[in-house]
Coordinates of C-alpha atoms and ligand atoms in Angstrom, one line a residue:
M1 CA 93.5 -55.4 38.2
A2 CA 90.2 -56.3 36.6
K3 CA 87.7 -53.6 35.8
I4 CA 84.1 -54.7 35.3
S5 CA 81.7 -52.1 34.1
I6 CA 78.0 -52.8 33.7
D7 CA 75.7 -50.4 31.9
I8 CA 72.0 -51.1 32.0
N9 CA 71.8 -50.2 28.3
N10 CA 74.0 -53.1 27.1
V11 CA 71.1 -55.6 27.1
I12 CA 71.8 -59.0 25.6
S13 CA 68.4 -60.6 26.0
K14 CA 65.7 -61.5 28.5
I15 CA 66.9 -64.9 29.9
D16 CA 64.5 -67.8 29.3
D17 CA 64.1 -69.5 32.7
R18 CA 64.6 -72.8 30.9
L19 CA 68.3 -71.9 30.7
Y20 CA 68.6 -73.7 34.1
G21 CA 67.1 -77.0 33.0
S22 CA 68.4 -80.4 33.7
F23 CA 68.1 -84.0 32.6
I24 CA 67.0 -87.5 33.9
E25 CA 67.8 -90.5 31.7
H26 CA 67.0 -94.1 32.3
L27 CA 70.7 -94.7 32.9
G28 CA 72.5 -96.2 35.9
R29 CA 71.0 -95.1 39.2
A30 CA 69.4 -91.9 37.9
V31 CA 65.8 -93.2 38.1
Y32 CA 66.1 -96.4 40.2
E33 CA 67.9 -95.6 43.5
G34 CA 67.9 -92.0 42.4
I35 CA 64.5 -90.3 42.1
Y36 CA 62.6 -93.6 42.8
Q37 CA 63.4 -96.0 45.5
P38 CA 60.2 -97.3 47.2
E39 CA 62.1 -99.2 49.9
H40 CA 64.2 -96.2 51.0
E41 CA 63.3 -94.7 54.4
S42 CA 62.6 -91.3 52.8
A43 CA 60.3 -92.7 50.1
D44 CA 56.9 -91.1 49.7
E45 CA 53.6 -92.9 48.9
D46 CA 54.6 -93.1 45.2
G47 CA 58.1 -94.5 45.9
F48 CA 59.9 -91.2 45.3
R49 CA 62.8 -90.3 47.5
K50 CA 61.8 -87.1 49.4
D51 CA 65.4 -86.3 50.3
V52 CA 66.2 -86.1 46.5
L53 CA 63.0 -84.1 45.8
E54 CA 64.1 -81.6 48.4
L55 CA 67.5 -81.1 46.8
V56 CA 65.9 -80.9 43.3
K57 CA 63.5 -78.2 44.6
E58 CA 66.4 -76.3 46.1
L59 CA 67.8 -76.0 42.6
H60 CA 64.6 -74.6 41.2
V61 CA 64.9 -76.6 38.0
P62 CA 62.3 -75.3 35.5
V63 CA 62.4 -78.2 33.0
V64 CA 63.8 -81.7 33.0
R65 CA 64.6 -83.6 29.8
Y66 CA 63.4 -87.3 29.9
P67 CA 63.8 -90.3 29.3
G68 CA 67.1 -90.0 27.3
G69 CA 69.7 -89.5 26.0
N70 CA 71.0 -92.6 24.2
F71 CA 68.4 -94.7 26.0
V72 CA 65.5 -93.1 24.1
S73 CA 66.7 -94.4 20.7
N74 CA 65.4 -97.9 21.4
Y75 CA 62.7 -96.9 24.0
F76 CA 59.2 -98.4 23.8
W77 CA 57.2 -96.0 25.9
E78 CA 54.3 -98.5 26.0
D79 CA 56.4 -100.8 28.2
G80 CA 56.3 -98.2 31.0
V81 CA 52.6 -97.5 31.3
G82 CA 49.7 -99.4 32.8
P83 CA 49.7 -102.0 35.6
K84 CA 53.2 -102.3 37.0
D85 CA 53.0 -106.1 37.3
K86 CA 52.4 -106.4 33.5
R87 CA 55.3 -104.1 32.5
R88 CA 57.8 -105.6 30.1
R89 CA 61.4 -105.9 31.1
R90 CA 63.6 -104.9 28.2
L91 CA 67.3 -104.8 27.4
D92 CA 68.6 -101.3 27.0
L93 CA 71.3 -101.4 24.4
A94 CA 72.7 -97.9 25.0
W95 CA 73.9 -98.7 28.5
R96 CA 73.7 -102.5 28.4
T97 CA 71.3 -102.5 31.3
L98 CA 68.1 -104.3 32.2
E99 CA 65.2 -101.8 32.2
T100 CA 62.4 -102.9 34.5
N101 CA 60.0 -100.1 33.3
E102 CA 58.7 -99.7 36.8
V103 CA 58.9 -96.0 36.1
G104 CA 57.5 -94.6 32.9
I105 CA 55.9 -91.4 31.7
S106 CA 53.0 -91.5 34.2
E107 CA 55.3 -91.9 37.2
F108 CA 57.7 -89.3 35.8
Y109 CA 54.9 -86.8 35.4
K110 CA 53.9 -87.3 39.0
W111 CA 57.5 -86.8 40.1
A112 CA 57.9 -83.7 38.0
K113 CA 54.8 -82.2 39.6
K114 CA 56.2 -82.9 43.0
A115 CA 59.6 -81.4 42.0
G116 CA 57.9 -78.3 40.6
T117 CA 59.4 -78.8 37.1
D118 CA 58.1 -79.2 33.6
I119 CA 59.0 -82.1 31.3
M120 CA 61.0 -81.9 28.1
M121 CA 60.1 -85.2 26.4
A122 CA 62.2 -87.1 23.9
V123 CA 60.7 -89.4 21.2
N124 CA 62.5 -92.4 19.8
L125 CA 63.6 -91.6 16.3
G126 CA 66.3 -94.4 16.3
T127 CA 64.4 -97.6 16.1
R128 CA 60.9 -96.1 15.8
G129 CA 59.4 -93.1 14.2
L130 CA 56.5 -90.8 13.4
P131 CA 53.5 -93.1 14.3
D132 CA 54.9 -94.0 17.7
A133 CA 55.8 -90.4 18.4
L134 CA 52.2 -89.5 17.6
N135 CA 50.8 -92.2 19.8
L136 CA 53.0 -91.0 22.7
L137 CA 51.9 -87.4 22.2
E138 CA 48.2 -88.5 22.1
Y139 CA 48.7 -90.5 25.3
C140 CA 50.4 -87.5 27.0
N141 CA 48.6 -84.4 25.8
L142 CA 45.1 -85.2 24.4
D143 CA 41.8 -85.5 26.0
T144 CA 40.0 -86.9 23.0
D145 CA 37.8 -89.9 22.5
S146 CA 40.6 -91.8 20.8
Y147 CA 42.6 -94.9 21.7
Y148 CA 45.8 -93.5 23.3
A149 CA 44.1 -90.7 25.2
A150 CA 41.6 -93.2 26.5
L151 CA 44.4 -95.6 27.4
R152 CA 45.9 -92.9 29.6
R153 CA 42.6 -92.3 31.3
S154 CA 42.1 -96.0 31.8
H155 CA 45.5 -96.1 33.6
G156 CA 44.1 -93.6 36.1
D157 CA 45.5 -90.3 34.7
K158 CA 42.3 -88.5 33.9
E159 CA 43.9 -85.2 33.0
P160 CA 46.4 -84.9 30.1
Y161 CA 50.0 -84.1 31.1
G162 CA 50.3 -81.1 28.8
I163 CA 54.0 -81.5 27.9
K164 CA 55.0 -78.5 25.8
L165 CA 58.6 -79.3 24.7
W166 CA 59.6 -82.3 22.6
C167 CA 63.0 -83.6 21.4
M168 CA 63.0 -85.3 18.0
G169 CA 65.3 -88.1 19.1
N170 CA 68.8 -87.8 20.5
E171 CA 72.3 -87.4 19.0
M172 CA 71.2 -89.0 15.8
D173 CA 74.6 -87.9 14.2
G174 CA 76.5 -90.3 16.5
D175 CA 77.4 -93.7 15.1
W176 CA 77.0 -95.0 18.7
Q177 CA 73.4 -94.2 18.5
V178 CA 71.0 -97.1 18.0
G179 CA 69.4 -96.3 14.7
H180 CA 72.0 -93.7 13.8
K181 CA 71.1 -91.8 10.6
T182 CA 72.6 -89.6 8.0
A183 CA 71.7 -85.9 8.2
K184 CA 69.3 -86.2 5.2
E185 CA 67.6 -89.3 6.6
Y186 CA 67.3 -87.7 10.0
G187 CA 66.3 -84.2 8.8
R188 CA 63.4 -85.6 6.8
L189 CA 62.2 -87.8 9.7
A190 CA 62.5 -85.0 12.2
A191 CA 60.6 -82.6 9.9
Q192 CA 57.8 -85.0 9.2
T193 CA 57.5 -86.1 12.9
A194 CA 57.4 -82.5 14.2
K195 CA 54.9 -81.5 11.5
A196 CA 52.6 -84.3 12.3
M197 CA 52.9 -83.8 16.1
K198 CA 52.1 -80.1 15.7
L199 CA 49.0 -81.1 13.7
M200 CA 47.9 -83.1 16.7
D201 CA 48.8 -80.4 19.3
D202 CA 49.8 -77.0 18.0
S203 CA 50.8 -75.8 21.4
I204 CA 54.1 -77.8 21.5
E205 CA 57.6 -76.8 20.6
C206 CA 60.1 -79.2 18.9
V207 CA 63.8 -79.6 19.2
A208 CA 65.8 -81.1 16.3
C209 CA 69.1 -82.9 17.0
G210 CA 72.2 -80.9 16.2
S211 CA 75.7 -82.3 16.7
A212 CA 76.6 -84.5 19.7
H213 CA 79.6 -82.2 20.2
I214 CA 81.7 -79.6 18.4
N215 CA 84.4 -82.1 17.3
M216 CA 82.0 -84.4 15.5
P217 CA 83.4 -84.9 11.9
T218 CA 80.0 -83.7 10.5
F219 CA 79.7 -80.7 12.7
G220 CA 78.3 -77.8 10.6
T221 CA 77.2 -79.8 7.6
W222 CA 74.9 -81.9 9.9
E223 CA 73.2 -78.8 11.2
R224 CA 72.8 -77.3 7.7
E225 CA 71.4 -80.4 6.1
V226 CA 69.0 -81.1 9.0
L227 CA 67.8 -77.5 9.0
E228 CA 67.3 -77.5 5.3
E229 CA 64.8 -80.3 5.8
A230 CA 63.3 -79.4 9.1
Y231 CA 63.5 -75.6 9.5
D232 CA 59.8 -74.9 9.0
Y233 CA 58.7 -77.4 11.5
I234 CA 61.1 -77.1 14.5
D235 CA 61.7 -74.4 17.0
Y236 CA 65.2 -75.2 18.3
I237 CA 68.3 -77.1 17.3
S238 CA 70.2 -78.9 20.0
C239 CA 73.9 -78.6 21.1
H240 CA 75.6 -81.0 23.5
Q241 CA 79.1 -80.6 25.0
Y242 CA 81.0 -82.3 27.9
F243 CA 84.2 -80.9 29.4
S244 CA 87.1 -82.9 30.8
N245 CA 90.5 -82.4 32.4
K246 CA 92.2 -85.7 31.4
T247 CA 95.8 -84.2 31.5
G248 CA 95.6 -82.5 34.9
D249 CA 96.1 -79.0 33.4
T250 CA 93.7 -76.9 35.3
E251 CA 94.3 -73.5 33.5
D252 CA 93.8 -75.2 30.2
F253 CA 90.6 -76.9 31.5
F254 CA 89.3 -73.4 32.5
A255 CA 90.2 -72.1 29.1
S256 CA 88.5 -74.9 27.2
I257 CA 85.1 -73.3 28.0
D258 CA 85.8 -70.6 25.4
S259 CA 85.0 -73.2 22.7
L260 CA 81.3 -72.6 23.7
D261 CA 81.5 -69.2 22.0
D262 CA 82.5 -70.7 18.7
F263 CA 80.0 -73.6 19.1
I264 CA 77.0 -71.3 19.8
N265 CA 78.0 -68.6 17.3
T266 CA 78.5 -71.2 14.5
V267 CA 75.2 -73.0 15.1
A268 CA 73.3 -69.7 15.4
G269 CA 74.9 -68.6 12.1
I270 CA 73.9 -71.7 10.3
C271 CA 70.3 -71.3 11.6
D272 CA 70.3 -67.8 10.2
E273 CA 71.8 -68.8 6.9
V274 CA 69.1 -71.4 6.4
K275 CA 66.5 -68.9 7.5
A276 CA 67.7 -66.5 4.8
A277 CA 67.8 -69.2 2.1
K278 CA 64.3 -70.1 2.9
G279 CA 63.1 -66.5 3.2
S280 CA 61.6 -67.5 6.6
D281 CA 60.5 -65.0 9.2
K282 CA 61.0 -67.5 12.0
T283 CA 64.2 -67.7 14.0
V284 CA 65.4 -71.1 15.1
N285 CA 67.2 -70.9 18.5
I286 CA 69.4 -73.2 20.4
S287 CA 68.5 -75.8 23.0
F288 CA 71.9 -76.7 24.7
D289 CA 70.2 -79.7 26.2
E290 CA 73.3 -81.6 27.5
W291 CA 76.3 -80.0 29.1
N292 CA 78.5 -80.8 32.1
C293 CA 82.0 -82.2 33.0
W294 CA 82.2 -85.9 32.3
Y295 CA 85.4 -87.9 32.5
H296 CA 86.2 -89.3 35.9
V297 CA 84.9 -92.9 35.5
T298 CA 84.5 -93.3 31.7
E299 CA 87.0 -96.2 31.5
E300 CA 85.5 -98.1 34.4
D301 CA 82.1 -97.6 32.9
D302 CA 83.2 -99.0 29.5
E303 CA 84.7 -102.0 31.3
R304 CA 81.6 -102.6 33.4
M305 CA 79.3 -102.4 30.4
K306 CA 81.5 -104.9 28.5
K307 CA 82.2 -107.4 31.3
D308 CA 79.1 -107.2 33.5
P309 CA 76.1 -106.2 31.3
W310 CA 72.3 -106.4 31.9
G311 CA 72.2 -105.5 35.6
V312 CA 69.3 -103.3 37.0
A313 CA 70.4 -99.8 37.9
P314 CA 74.2 -100.4 37.9
H315 CA 76.6 -97.7 39.1
L316 CA 77.3 -95.9 35.8
L317 CA 78.6 -92.4 35.1
E318 CA 79.0 -91.7 38.8
D319 CA 81.6 -89.0 38.4
N320 CA 82.7 -87.6 41.8
Y321 CA 83.2 -84.0 40.9
T322 CA 86.1 -81.9 42.0
F323 CA 86.4 -78.3 43.0
E324 CA 87.8 -77.4 39.5
D325 CA 84.8 -79.1 37.8
A326 CA 82.5 -76.7 39.8
V327 CA 84.5 -73.7 38.5
V328 CA 84.2 -75.0 34.9
N329 CA 80.5 -75.4 35.3
G330 CA 80.3 -71.9 36.6
L331 CA 82.2 -70.7 33.4
A332 CA 79.7 -72.6 31.2
L333 CA 76.8 -71.0 32.9
I334 CA 78.4 -67.6 32.4
K335 CA 78.7 -68.4 28.7
F336 CA 75.0 -69.4 28.5
M337 CA 73.9 -66.2 30.1
K338 CA 76.1 -64.2 27.6
H339 CA 74.5 -66.1 24.7
S340 CA 71.0 -66.0 26.0
D341 CA 69.8 -64.2 22.9
R342 CA 70.2 -67.5 21.1
V343 CA 70.4 -70.2 23.8
K344 CA 66.9 -70.4 25.2
I345 CA 67.1 -73.8 26.8
A346 CA 70.1 -75.5 28.5
C347 CA 70.1 -78.8 30.5
L348 CA 72.7 -79.7 33.0
A349 CA 73.3 -83.4 32.2
Q350 CA 72.3 -84.9 34.4
L351 CA 70.4 -84.4 37.7
V352 CA 70.7 -87.4 40.0
N353 CA 73.6 -90.0 40.4
V354 CA 74.5 -90.0 36.7
I355 CA 77.1 -87.1 36.0
A356 CA 75.0 -85.2 38.5
P357 CA 74.9 -82.5 41.1
I358 CA 72.8 -84.7 43.4
M359 CA 74.0 -88.1 44.6
T360 CA 72.3 -90.8 46.7
D361 CA 73.7 -93.4 49.0
K362 CA 71.5 -96.4 48.5
D363 CA 70.8 -96.9 52.2
G364 CA 71.7 -93.4 53.3
K365 CA 71.3 -89.8 52.4
A366 CA 71.2 -87.6 49.3
W367 CA 74.0 -85.2 49.1
R368 CA 75.3 -82.3 47.0
Q369 CA 78.3 -82.6 44.7
T370 CA 80.7 -79.6 44.1
I371 CA 78.9 -78.8 40.9
F372 CA 75.6 -78.3 42.7
Y373 CA 76.6 -74.8 43.7
P374 CA 77.3 -72.8 40.6
F375 CA 74.1 -74.2 39.1
L376 CA 72.2 -73.3 42.3
H377 CA 73.5 -69.7 42.2
A378 CA 72.8 -69.3 38.5
S379 CA 69.3 -70.7 38.8
L380 CA 68.5 -68.5 41.8
Y381 CA 70.2 -65.3 40.8
G382 CA 70.6 -65.6 37.0
R383 CA 67.0 -64.9 36.1
G384 CA 66.1 -61.6 34.5
T385 CA 67.8 -59.7 31.7
A386 CA 71.3 -60.6 30.7
I387 CA 73.6 -57.5 30.4
M388 CA 76.9 -57.6 28.5
P389 CA 79.6 -56.5 31.0
S390 CA 82.7 -54.8 29.8
V391 CA 85.6 -56.8 31.3
D392 CA 89.0 -55.2 31.2
T393 CA 91.4 -57.9 32.4
E394 CA 94.8 -59.3 31.6
K395 CA 95.3 -62.5 29.6
H396 CA 97.4 -65.6 30.3
P397 CA 98.7 -68.3 28.0
T398 CA 97.4 -71.9 28.2
S399 CA 98.8 -75.1 26.7
K400 CA 96.1 -76.0 24.2
H401 CA 93.6 -73.1 24.1
G402 CA 95.8 -70.1 23.4
S403 CA 95.7 -66.9 25.4
V404 CA 92.6 -66.4 27.5
T405 CA 91.3 -63.6 29.8
D406 CA 92.1 -63.9 33.5
I407 CA 88.5 -63.1 34.4
E408 CA 85.3 -64.2 32.7
A409 CA 82.1 -62.6 33.8
S410 CA 78.3 -62.1 33.1
A411 CA 75.6 -59.9 34.6
V412 CA 71.9 -60.3 35.1
Y413 CA 69.5 -57.6 36.1
N414 CA 66.1 -58.6 37.6
E415 CA 63.9 -55.6 37.3
D416 CA 61.0 -57.0 39.3
K417 CA 63.3 -57.6 42.3
H418 CA 65.6 -54.7 41.5
R419 CA 68.5 -57.1 41.8
L420 CA 71.7 -57.1 39.8
T421 CA 73.9 -60.1 40.0
V422 CA 77.5 -60.3 38.7
F423 CA 78.9 -63.8 38.1
A424 CA 82.7 -63.9 37.8
V425 CA 85.4 -66.5 37.6
N426 CA 89.1 -65.9 38.2
R427 CA 90.6 -68.5 35.9
T428 CA 94.2 -68.1 36.9
L429 CA 95.7 -70.4 39.5
D430 CA 98.0 -67.9 41.2
K431 CA 96.7 -64.3 40.9
H432 CA 94.6 -62.5 43.6
I433 CA 93.1 -60.0 41.2
P434 CA 92.0 -56.6 42.5
L435 CA 88.5 -55.8 41.4
E436 CA 87.0 -52.5 40.3
L437 CA 83.3 -52.7 39.7
S438 CA 81.3 -49.8 38.2
L439 CA 77.6 -49.8 37.5
K440 CA 75.7 -47.4 35.3
G441 CA 71.9 -46.7 35.1
F442 CA 70.6 -49.1 37.8
G443 CA 69.8 -46.5 40.4
E444 CA 70.5 -47.2 44.1
F445 CA 71.3 -50.5 45.7
K446 CA 71.2 -50.8 49.5
N447 CA 72.9 -54.2 50.0
V448 CA 75.7 -56.2 48.4
R449 CA 76.5 -59.8 49.2
H450 CA 79.4 -61.8 47.8
I451 CA 78.9 -65.6 47.6
F452 CA 82.0 -67.6 46.5
L453 CA 83.6 -71.0 46.1
E454 CA 87.3 -70.8 46.8
S455 CA 89.9 -73.6 47.3
S456 CA 93.6 -74.1 46.9
D457 CA 93.0 -77.8 46.3
M458 CA 91.6 -78.2 42.8
L459 CA 90.8 -81.8 43.4
L460 CA 88.7 -81.4 46.5
T461 CA 85.5 -83.5 46.3
N462 CA 82.3 -83.9 48.3
S463 CA 80.8 -87.1 49.7
G464 CA 77.7 -88.2 51.7
A465 CA 79.8 -87.9 54.8
D466 CA 81.4 -84.5 54.1
E467 CA 80.5 -81.7 51.8
K468 CA 84.0 -80.1 51.8
V469 CA 83.2 -77.8 48.9
S470 CA 80.4 -75.4 49.8
P471 CA 80.0 -71.7 49.3
G472 CA 81.2 -69.0 51.6
E473 CA 79.5 -65.6 51.9
R474 CA 80.6 -62.0 52.9
D475 CA 79.0 -58.6 52.8
G476 CA 80.1 -56.0 50.3
I477 CA 81.9 -56.0 47.0
P478 CA 85.1 -58.2 47.2
E479 CA 88.3 -56.2 46.9
T480 CA 90.0 -59.1 45.1
L481 CA 88.9 -62.2 43.3
S482 CA 90.9 -65.2 44.6
P483 CA 92.7 -67.6 42.2
A484 CA 90.4 -70.3 40.7
S485 CA 87.3 -68.9 42.3
W486 CA 83.6 -68.7 41.5
N487 CA 82.0 -65.4 42.6
V488 CA 78.5 -64.2 42.7
I489 CA 78.1 -60.5 43.7
I490 CA 74.5 -59.6 44.4
F491 CA 73.2 -56.0 44.6
T492 CA 69.7 -55.5 46.0
Ligands
LIG501 O1 74.3 -87.8 29.3 C1 74.9 -89.1 29.0 C2 74.9 -89.3 27.5 O2 75.6 -88.4 26.8 C3 73.5 -89.2 26.8 O3 72.8 -90.4 26.9 C4 73.9 -89.0 25.4 O4 72.9 -88.2 24.8 C5 75.2 -88.3 25.5 O5 76.1 -88.8 24.6

């Protein structure tokens, strides 16, 4: 038996819509053959695939991080603006690919408009720095009588793009990063860059790089040292985390998500410690701007980058996601809702073709991976106020992550729509768990729907020919939660 009680008074926080953000990097076929493919039959007048745009719009993604990722650490944004026939082709060292620069910020801005999303722009703090970040900001956001604003206008974009969210580089703690830095070096550069950028446009928010994952050797000290330098100038610190089931142990995979609690609590604690030490009245929150499962083709990718480099839009990071990956992503989304008091932005990495919910066949259709669905449900029904549910459930042991609860759940109340949504995962593989759900303080609801993903085959995948994993729906509150299931119970 699982008893879930939800009391309207147990408010965690108003959820920032940007919790359901995503990410497009110049990597593999994310941009070329992904969002942009002028020769495809569904391409629009700007070369964007309309079939992809339709699926992106279905997800209601509020913000998309761009253009990287590791790619940004040696990105020369000027290569990607102005007349297309004059654009420089450049070697991308992060993914050992040839970047044609057919798509740059102007094209991506057009695409974002069509997709109904905002841009979260990253600047190169690997091989470049403050002056180039300022030039890019001026090109994007200013309407002044100055060189870079005029350059944008001369390229045909009369109105500024008005990009509000800026990442100060990417994963600068990682020694794989081109231009990798120590925390002190990076903290100072991020601080001075954010400070100068805000002098140019005081409407922007800035994200400093936190650790690339929780197991980085410098995790914790990196955050503290960066924040000691940059606290006054930035608004968010980033977290990144990818999940994997390399040993085929599904229950342990489901349990591994609990590490997000430690990750988020630790980073929030360090932010508050630096805030206290500085006597600041500003709270720095978390931008969890890369998260997903990622493991299915990492060895093949390493091999391809080593043996066959410098191709244009190679097949890289094209994980074909399983049913269990979708359940894990559902669990991650539940964690983000429960930590929405500190996690204000989160980006599913990534959006199209590269570790993505949306895939494209070059000469065929765009299709939905298994992981499309939990993200869709969270984005549609997870907006409003997060309520902390009380979840009374048994626990079960796992091989590497100790004893974890059978059920993990979150709840979101949308007052405007008078809609309460309960998200719940049964993370056992064999128990049909009877559910007792009690609500307090919400008034009357007239309808209840139960949307679910269930399968006895944890390794079921989708393809362009067959979307085997797709949600089912029933009326009413479910009597039991099936083993390894993702459940969305909507009261309206
Ligand atoms: O999303 C793929 C890569 O993962 C990104 O480029 C990098 O930031 C992270 O290591």
